[in-house]
PDB file of C-alpha atoms in Angstrom:
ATOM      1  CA  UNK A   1      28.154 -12.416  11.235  1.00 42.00           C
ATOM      2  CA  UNK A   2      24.803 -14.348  11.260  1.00 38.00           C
ATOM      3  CA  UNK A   3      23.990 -16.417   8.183  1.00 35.00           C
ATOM      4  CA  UNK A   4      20.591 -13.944   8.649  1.00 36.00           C
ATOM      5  CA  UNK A   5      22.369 -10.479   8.622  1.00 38.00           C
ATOM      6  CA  UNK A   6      24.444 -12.005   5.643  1.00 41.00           C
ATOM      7  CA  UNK A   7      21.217 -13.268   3.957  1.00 37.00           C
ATOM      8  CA  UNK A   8      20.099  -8.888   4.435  1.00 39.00           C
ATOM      9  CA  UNK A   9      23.016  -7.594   3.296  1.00 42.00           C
ATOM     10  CA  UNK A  10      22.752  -9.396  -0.062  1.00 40.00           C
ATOM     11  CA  UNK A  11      19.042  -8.407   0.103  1.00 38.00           C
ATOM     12  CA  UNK A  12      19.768  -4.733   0.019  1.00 40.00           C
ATOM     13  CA  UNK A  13      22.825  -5.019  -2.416  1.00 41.00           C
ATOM     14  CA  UNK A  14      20.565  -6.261  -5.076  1.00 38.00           C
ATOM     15  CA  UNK A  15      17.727  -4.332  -4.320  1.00 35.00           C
ATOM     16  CA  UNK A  16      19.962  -1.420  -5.079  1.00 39.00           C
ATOM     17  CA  UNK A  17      21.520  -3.807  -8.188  1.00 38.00           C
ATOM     18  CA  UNK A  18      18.154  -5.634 -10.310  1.00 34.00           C
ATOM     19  CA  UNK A  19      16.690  -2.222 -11.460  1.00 35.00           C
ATOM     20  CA  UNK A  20      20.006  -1.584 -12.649  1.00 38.00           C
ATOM     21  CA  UNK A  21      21.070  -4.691 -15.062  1.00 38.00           C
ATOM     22  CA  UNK A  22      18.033  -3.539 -17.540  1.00 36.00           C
ATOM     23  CA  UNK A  23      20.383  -0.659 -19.276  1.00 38.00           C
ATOM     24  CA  UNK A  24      23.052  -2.997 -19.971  1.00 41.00           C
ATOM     25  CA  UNK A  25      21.340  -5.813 -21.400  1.00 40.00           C
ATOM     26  CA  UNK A  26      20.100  -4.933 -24.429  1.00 42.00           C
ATOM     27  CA  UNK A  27      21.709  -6.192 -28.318  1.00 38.00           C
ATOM     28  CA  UNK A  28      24.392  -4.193 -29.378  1.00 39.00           C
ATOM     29  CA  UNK A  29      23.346  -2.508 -32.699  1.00 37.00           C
ATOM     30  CA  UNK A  30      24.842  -4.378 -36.032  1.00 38.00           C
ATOM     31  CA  UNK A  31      26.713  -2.898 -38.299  1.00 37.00           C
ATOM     32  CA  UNK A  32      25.022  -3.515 -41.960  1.00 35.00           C
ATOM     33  CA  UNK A  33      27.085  -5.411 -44.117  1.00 36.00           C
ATOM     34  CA  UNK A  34      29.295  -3.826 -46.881  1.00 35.00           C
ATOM     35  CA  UNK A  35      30.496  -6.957 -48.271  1.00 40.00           C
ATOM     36  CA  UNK A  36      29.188  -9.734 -50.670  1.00 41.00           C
ATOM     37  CA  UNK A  37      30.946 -12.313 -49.390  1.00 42.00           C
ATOM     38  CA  UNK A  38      31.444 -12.801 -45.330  1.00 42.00           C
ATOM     39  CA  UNK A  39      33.912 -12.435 -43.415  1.00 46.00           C
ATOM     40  CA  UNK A  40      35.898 -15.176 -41.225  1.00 51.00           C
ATOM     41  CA  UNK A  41      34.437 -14.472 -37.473  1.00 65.00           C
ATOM     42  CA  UNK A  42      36.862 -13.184 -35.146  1.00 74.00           C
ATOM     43  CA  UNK A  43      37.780 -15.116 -32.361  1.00 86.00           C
ATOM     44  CA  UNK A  44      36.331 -14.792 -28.976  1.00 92.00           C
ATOM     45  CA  UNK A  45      38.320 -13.254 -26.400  1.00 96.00           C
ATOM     46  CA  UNK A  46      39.560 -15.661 -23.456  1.00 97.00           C
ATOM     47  CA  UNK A  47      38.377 -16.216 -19.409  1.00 98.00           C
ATOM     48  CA  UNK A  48      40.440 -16.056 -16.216  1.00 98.00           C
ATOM     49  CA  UNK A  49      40.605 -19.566 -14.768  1.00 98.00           C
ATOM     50  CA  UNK A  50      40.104 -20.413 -11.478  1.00 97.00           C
ATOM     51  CA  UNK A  51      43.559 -21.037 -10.911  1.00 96.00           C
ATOM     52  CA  UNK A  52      44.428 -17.381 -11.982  1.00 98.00           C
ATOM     53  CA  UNK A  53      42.485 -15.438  -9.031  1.00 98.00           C
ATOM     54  CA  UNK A  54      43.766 -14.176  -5.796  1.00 97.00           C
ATOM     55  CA  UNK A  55      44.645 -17.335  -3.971  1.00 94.00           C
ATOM     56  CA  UNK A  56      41.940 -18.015  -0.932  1.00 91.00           C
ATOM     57  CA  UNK A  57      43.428 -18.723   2.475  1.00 88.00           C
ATOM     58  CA  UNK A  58      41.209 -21.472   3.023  1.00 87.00           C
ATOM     59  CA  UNK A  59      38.886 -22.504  -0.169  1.00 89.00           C
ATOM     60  CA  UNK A  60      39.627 -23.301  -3.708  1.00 93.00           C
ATOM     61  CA  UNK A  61      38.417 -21.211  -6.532  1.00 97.00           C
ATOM     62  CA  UNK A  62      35.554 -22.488  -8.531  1.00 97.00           C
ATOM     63  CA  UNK A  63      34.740 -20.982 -12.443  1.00 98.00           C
ATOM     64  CA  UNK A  64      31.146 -21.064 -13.827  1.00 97.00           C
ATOM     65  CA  UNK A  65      30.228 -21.208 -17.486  1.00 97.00           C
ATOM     66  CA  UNK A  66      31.268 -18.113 -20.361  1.00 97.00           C
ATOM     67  CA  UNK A  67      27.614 -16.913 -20.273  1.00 96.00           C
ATOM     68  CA  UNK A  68      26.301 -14.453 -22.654  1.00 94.00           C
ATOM     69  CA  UNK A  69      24.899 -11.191 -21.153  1.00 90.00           C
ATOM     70  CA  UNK A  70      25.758  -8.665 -18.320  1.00 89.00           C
ATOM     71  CA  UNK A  71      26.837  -9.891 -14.799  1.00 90.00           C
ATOM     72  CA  UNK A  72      24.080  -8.926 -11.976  1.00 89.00           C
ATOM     73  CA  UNK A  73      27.933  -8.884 -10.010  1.00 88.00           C
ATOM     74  CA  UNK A  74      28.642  -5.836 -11.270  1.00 90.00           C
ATOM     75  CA  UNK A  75      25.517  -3.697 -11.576  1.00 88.00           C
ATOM     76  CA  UNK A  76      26.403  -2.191  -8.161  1.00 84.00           C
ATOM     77  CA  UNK A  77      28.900   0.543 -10.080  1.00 89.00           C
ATOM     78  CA  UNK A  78      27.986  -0.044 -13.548  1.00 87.00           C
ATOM     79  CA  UNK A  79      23.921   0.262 -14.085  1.00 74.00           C
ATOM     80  CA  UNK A  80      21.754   2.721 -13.675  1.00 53.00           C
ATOM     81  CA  UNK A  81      22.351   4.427 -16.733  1.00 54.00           C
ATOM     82  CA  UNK A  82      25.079   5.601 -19.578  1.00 52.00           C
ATOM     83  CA  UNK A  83      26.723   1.990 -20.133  1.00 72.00           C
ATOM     84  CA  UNK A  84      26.446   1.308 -23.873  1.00 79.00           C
ATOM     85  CA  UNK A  85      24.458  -1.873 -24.494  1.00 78.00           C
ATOM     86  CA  UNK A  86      26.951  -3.646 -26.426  1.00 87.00           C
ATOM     87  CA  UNK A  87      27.022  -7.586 -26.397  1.00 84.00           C
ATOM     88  CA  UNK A  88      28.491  -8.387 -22.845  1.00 91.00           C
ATOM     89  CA  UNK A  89      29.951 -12.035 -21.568  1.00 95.00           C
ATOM     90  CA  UNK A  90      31.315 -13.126 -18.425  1.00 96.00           C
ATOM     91  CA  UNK A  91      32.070 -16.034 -16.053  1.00 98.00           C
ATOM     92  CA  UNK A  92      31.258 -16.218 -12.286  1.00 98.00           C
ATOM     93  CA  UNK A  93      33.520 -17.588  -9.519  1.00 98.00           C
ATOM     94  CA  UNK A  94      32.930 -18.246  -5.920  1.00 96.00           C
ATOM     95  CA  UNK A  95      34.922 -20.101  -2.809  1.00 95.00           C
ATOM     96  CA  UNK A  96      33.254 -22.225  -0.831  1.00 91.00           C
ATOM     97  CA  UNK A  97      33.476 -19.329   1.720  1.00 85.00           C
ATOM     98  CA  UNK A  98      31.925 -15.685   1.387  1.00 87.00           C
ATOM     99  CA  UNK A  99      34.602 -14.723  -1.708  1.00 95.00           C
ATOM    100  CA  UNK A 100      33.244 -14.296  -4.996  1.00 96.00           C
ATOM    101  CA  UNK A 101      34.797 -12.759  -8.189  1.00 97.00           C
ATOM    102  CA  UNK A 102      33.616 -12.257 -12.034  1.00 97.00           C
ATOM    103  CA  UNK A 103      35.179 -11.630 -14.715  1.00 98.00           C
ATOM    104  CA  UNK A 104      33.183 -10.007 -17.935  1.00 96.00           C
ATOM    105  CA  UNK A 105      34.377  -9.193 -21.624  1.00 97.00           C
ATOM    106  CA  UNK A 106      33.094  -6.210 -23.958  1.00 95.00           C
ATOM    107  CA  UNK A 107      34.130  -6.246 -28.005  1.00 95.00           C
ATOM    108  CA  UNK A 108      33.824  -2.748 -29.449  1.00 95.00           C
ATOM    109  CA  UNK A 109      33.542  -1.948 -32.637  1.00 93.00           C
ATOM    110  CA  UNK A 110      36.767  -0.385 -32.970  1.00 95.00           C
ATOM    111  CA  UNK A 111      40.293   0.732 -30.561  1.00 97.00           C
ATOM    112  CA  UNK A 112      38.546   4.317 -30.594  1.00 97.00           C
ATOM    113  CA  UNK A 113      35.505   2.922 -28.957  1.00 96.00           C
ATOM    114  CA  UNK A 114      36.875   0.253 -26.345  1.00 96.00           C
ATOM    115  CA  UNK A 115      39.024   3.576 -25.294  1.00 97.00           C
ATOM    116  CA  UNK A 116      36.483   5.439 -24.604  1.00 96.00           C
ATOM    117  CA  UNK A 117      34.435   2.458 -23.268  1.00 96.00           C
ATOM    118  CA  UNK A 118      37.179   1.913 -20.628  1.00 97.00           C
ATOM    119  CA  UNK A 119      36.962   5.216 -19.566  1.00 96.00           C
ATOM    120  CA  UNK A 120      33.272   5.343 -19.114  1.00 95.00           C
ATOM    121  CA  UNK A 121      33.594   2.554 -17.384  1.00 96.00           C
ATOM    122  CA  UNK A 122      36.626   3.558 -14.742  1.00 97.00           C
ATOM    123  CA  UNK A 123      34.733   6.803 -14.679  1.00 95.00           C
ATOM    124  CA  UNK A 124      31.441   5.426 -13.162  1.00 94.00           C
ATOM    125  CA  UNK A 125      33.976   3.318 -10.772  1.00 96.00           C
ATOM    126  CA  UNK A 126      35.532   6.043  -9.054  1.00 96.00           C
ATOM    127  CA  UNK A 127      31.770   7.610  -8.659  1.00 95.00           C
ATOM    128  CA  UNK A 128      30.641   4.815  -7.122  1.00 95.00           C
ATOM    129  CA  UNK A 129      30.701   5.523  -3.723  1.00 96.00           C
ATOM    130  CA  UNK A 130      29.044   8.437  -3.856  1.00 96.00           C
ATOM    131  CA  UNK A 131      26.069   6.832  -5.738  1.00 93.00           C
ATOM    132  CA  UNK A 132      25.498   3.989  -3.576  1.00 94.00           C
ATOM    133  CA  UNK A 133      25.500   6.762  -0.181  1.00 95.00           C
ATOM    134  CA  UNK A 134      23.084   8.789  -2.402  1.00 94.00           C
ATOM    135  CA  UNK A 135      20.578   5.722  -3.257  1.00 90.00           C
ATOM    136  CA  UNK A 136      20.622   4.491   0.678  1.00 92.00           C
ATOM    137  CA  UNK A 137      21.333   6.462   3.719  1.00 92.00           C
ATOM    138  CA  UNK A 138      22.154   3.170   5.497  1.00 95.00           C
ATOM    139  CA  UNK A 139      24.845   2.477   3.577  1.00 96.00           C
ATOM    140  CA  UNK A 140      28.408   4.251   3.893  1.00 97.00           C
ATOM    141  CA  UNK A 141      30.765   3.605   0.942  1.00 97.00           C
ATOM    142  CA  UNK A 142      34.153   4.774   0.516  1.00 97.00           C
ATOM    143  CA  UNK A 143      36.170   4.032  -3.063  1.00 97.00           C
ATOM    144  CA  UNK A 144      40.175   3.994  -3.347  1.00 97.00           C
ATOM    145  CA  UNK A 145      42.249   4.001  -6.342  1.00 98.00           C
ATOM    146  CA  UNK A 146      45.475   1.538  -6.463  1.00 98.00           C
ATOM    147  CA  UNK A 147      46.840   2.944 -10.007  1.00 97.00           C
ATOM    148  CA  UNK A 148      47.704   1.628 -13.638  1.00 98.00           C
ATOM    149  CA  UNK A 149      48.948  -1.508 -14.945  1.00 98.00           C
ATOM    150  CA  UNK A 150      51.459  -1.012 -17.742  1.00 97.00           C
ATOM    151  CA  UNK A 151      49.453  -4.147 -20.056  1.00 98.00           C
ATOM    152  CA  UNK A 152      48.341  -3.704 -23.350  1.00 97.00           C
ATOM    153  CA  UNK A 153      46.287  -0.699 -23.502  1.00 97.00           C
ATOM    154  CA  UNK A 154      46.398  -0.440 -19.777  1.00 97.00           C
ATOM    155  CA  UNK A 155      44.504  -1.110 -16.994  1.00 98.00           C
ATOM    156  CA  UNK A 156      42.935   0.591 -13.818  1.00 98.00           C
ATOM    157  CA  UNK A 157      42.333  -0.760 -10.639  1.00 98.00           C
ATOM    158  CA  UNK A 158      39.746   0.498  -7.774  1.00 98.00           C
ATOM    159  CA  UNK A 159      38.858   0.043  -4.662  1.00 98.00           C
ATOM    160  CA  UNK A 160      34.997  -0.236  -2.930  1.00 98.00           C
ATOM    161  CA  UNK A 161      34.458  -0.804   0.874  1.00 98.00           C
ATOM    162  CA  UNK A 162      30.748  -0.518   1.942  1.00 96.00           C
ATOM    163  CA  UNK A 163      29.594  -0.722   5.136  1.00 96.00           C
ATOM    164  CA  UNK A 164      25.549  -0.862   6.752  1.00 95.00           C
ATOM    165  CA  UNK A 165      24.496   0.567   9.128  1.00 92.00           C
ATOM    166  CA  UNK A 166      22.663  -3.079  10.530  1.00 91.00           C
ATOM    167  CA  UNK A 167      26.583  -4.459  10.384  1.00 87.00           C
ATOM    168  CA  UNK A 168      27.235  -5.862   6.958  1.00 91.00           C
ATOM    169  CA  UNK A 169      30.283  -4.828   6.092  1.00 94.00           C
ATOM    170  CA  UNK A 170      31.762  -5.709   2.505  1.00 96.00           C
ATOM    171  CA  UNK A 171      35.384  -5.024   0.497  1.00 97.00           C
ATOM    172  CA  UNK A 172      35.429  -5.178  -3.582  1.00 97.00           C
ATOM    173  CA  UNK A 173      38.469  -4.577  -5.746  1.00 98.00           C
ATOM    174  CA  UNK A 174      38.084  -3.758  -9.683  1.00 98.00           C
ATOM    175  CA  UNK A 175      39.607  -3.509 -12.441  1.00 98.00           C
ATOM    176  CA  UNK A 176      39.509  -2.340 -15.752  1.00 98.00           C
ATOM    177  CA  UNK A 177      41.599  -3.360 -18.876  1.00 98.00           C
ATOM    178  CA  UNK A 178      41.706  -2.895 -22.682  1.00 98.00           C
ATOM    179  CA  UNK A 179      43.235  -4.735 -25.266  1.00 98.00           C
ATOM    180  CA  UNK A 180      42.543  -2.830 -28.201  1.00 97.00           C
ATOM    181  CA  UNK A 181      38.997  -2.584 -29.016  1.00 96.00           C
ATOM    182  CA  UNK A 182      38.137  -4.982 -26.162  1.00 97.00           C
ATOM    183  CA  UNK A 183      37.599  -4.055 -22.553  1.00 97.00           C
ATOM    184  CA  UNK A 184      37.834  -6.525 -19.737  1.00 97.00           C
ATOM    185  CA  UNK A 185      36.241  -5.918 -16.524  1.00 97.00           C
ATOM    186  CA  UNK A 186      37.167  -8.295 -13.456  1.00 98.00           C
ATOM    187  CA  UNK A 187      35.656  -7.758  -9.659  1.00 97.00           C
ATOM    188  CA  UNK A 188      36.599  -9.463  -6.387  1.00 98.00           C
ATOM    189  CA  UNK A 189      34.607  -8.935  -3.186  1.00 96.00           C
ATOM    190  CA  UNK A 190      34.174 -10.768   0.349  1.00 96.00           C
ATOM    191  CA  UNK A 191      33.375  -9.657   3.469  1.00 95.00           C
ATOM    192  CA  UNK A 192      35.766  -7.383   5.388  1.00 95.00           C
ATOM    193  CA  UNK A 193      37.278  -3.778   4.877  1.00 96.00           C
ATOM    194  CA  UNK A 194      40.075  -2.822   2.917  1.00 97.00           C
ATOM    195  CA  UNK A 195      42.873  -4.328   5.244  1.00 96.00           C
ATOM    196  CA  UNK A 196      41.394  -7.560   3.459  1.00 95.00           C
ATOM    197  CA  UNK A 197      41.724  -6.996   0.164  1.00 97.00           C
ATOM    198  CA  UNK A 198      44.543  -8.708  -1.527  1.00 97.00           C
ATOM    199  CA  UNK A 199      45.419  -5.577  -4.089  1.00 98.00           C
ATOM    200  CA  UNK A 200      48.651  -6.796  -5.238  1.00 98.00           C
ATOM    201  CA  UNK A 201      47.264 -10.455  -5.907  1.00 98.00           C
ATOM    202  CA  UNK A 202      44.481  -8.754  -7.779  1.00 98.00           C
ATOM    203  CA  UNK A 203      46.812  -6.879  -9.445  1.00 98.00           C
ATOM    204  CA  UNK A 204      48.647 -10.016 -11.091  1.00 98.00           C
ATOM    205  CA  UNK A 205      45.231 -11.637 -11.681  1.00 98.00           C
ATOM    206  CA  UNK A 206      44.072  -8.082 -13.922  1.00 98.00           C
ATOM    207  CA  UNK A 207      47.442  -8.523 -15.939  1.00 98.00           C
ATOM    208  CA  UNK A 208      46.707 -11.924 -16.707  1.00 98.00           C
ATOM    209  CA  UNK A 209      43.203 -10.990 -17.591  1.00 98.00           C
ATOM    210  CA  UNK A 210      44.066  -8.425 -19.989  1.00 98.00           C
ATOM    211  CA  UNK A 211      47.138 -10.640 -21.566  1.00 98.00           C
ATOM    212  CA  UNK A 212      44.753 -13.453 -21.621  1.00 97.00           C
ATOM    213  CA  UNK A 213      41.946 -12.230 -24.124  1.00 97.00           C
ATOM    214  CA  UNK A 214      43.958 -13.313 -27.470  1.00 95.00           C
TER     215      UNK A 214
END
């Protein structure tokens, strides 16, 4: 594939994405305080490293920053609308290649709430498909689902192939995984179909993910 039909395939992606990242960005409401004196802050849940993703046949993984906010990465499945705006981090990786992968964390305000949080989220995942066909004709999608993970609170992982109708074809796995009142969400994509996804890889990099946070 042409470094131009590349360059339009990303061009559609986020055209269908930017509109999206607007619902998800705004502060999480605060609780008002009900004590005199405050409390000790509560430590921030931890990152995947680089080292910890699906090993690339060719390139070596690369981690960005923990950056405050909602990733752009995964507005695909997860904007438009009905995401609660709580306060969203997350850290970008990318190969020197076409792979890319990012990882973001959501603290709830309770276990009841990053429950139901998770399954919001895996709940918009398995609709994905669907939405992206419905939002562009050009675009086929398909979504698979490759089961549990018996960590913590659990964890779900999914499947997203899309393919357009000017050639750009592109496979994404995701995940995700709750630790109590915290939900993780971690994405992988590259170019391909799902004969190139490395699901059991992705699997051991979700566990991780999920045992990771504290």
């Amino acid at each position: 594939m042409s470094m131009r039909t590349r360059a339009a395939a990303l061009s559609a992606i986020t055209v269908l994405t930017l509109a999206a990242v607007t619902s998800l960005t705004g502060p999480a409401g605060a609780a008002p305080a009900t004590d005199a004196v405050p409390k000790a802050k509560a430590a921030a849940p931890k990152f995947l490293a680089a080292s910890q993703l699906p090993p690339h046949p060719s390139s070596a993984w690369t981690a960005g920053p923990v950056t405050d906010g909602f990733p752009i990465e995964l507005a695909l499945c997860l904007g438009e609308d009905g995401i609660p705006a709580y306060d969203y981090r997350h850290r970008v990786f990318h190969t020197e290649l076409d792979t890319g992968a990012v990882q973001a964390t959501i603290v709830t305000g309770s276990a009841a709430k990053g429950k139901a949080l998770a399954a919001l989220v895996n709940k918009r995942i398995r609709s994905c498909a669907d939405r992206i066909e419905r939002s562009d004709p050009e675009i086929e999608a398909e979504g698979r689902y490759y089961g549990s993970l018996p960590v913590e609170e659990g964890a779900q992982v999914h499947g997203l192939h899309t393919n357009a109708s000017w050639g750009a074809t592109d496979i994404h796995l995701l995940s995700v995984g709750r630790d109590g009142r915290t939900v993780t969400l971690v994405s992988w994509g590259q170019m391909g179909d799902f004969g190139d996804a490395p699901v059991a890889a992705f699997k051991k990099t979700t566990t991780k993910a999920v045992n990771k946070l504290y």
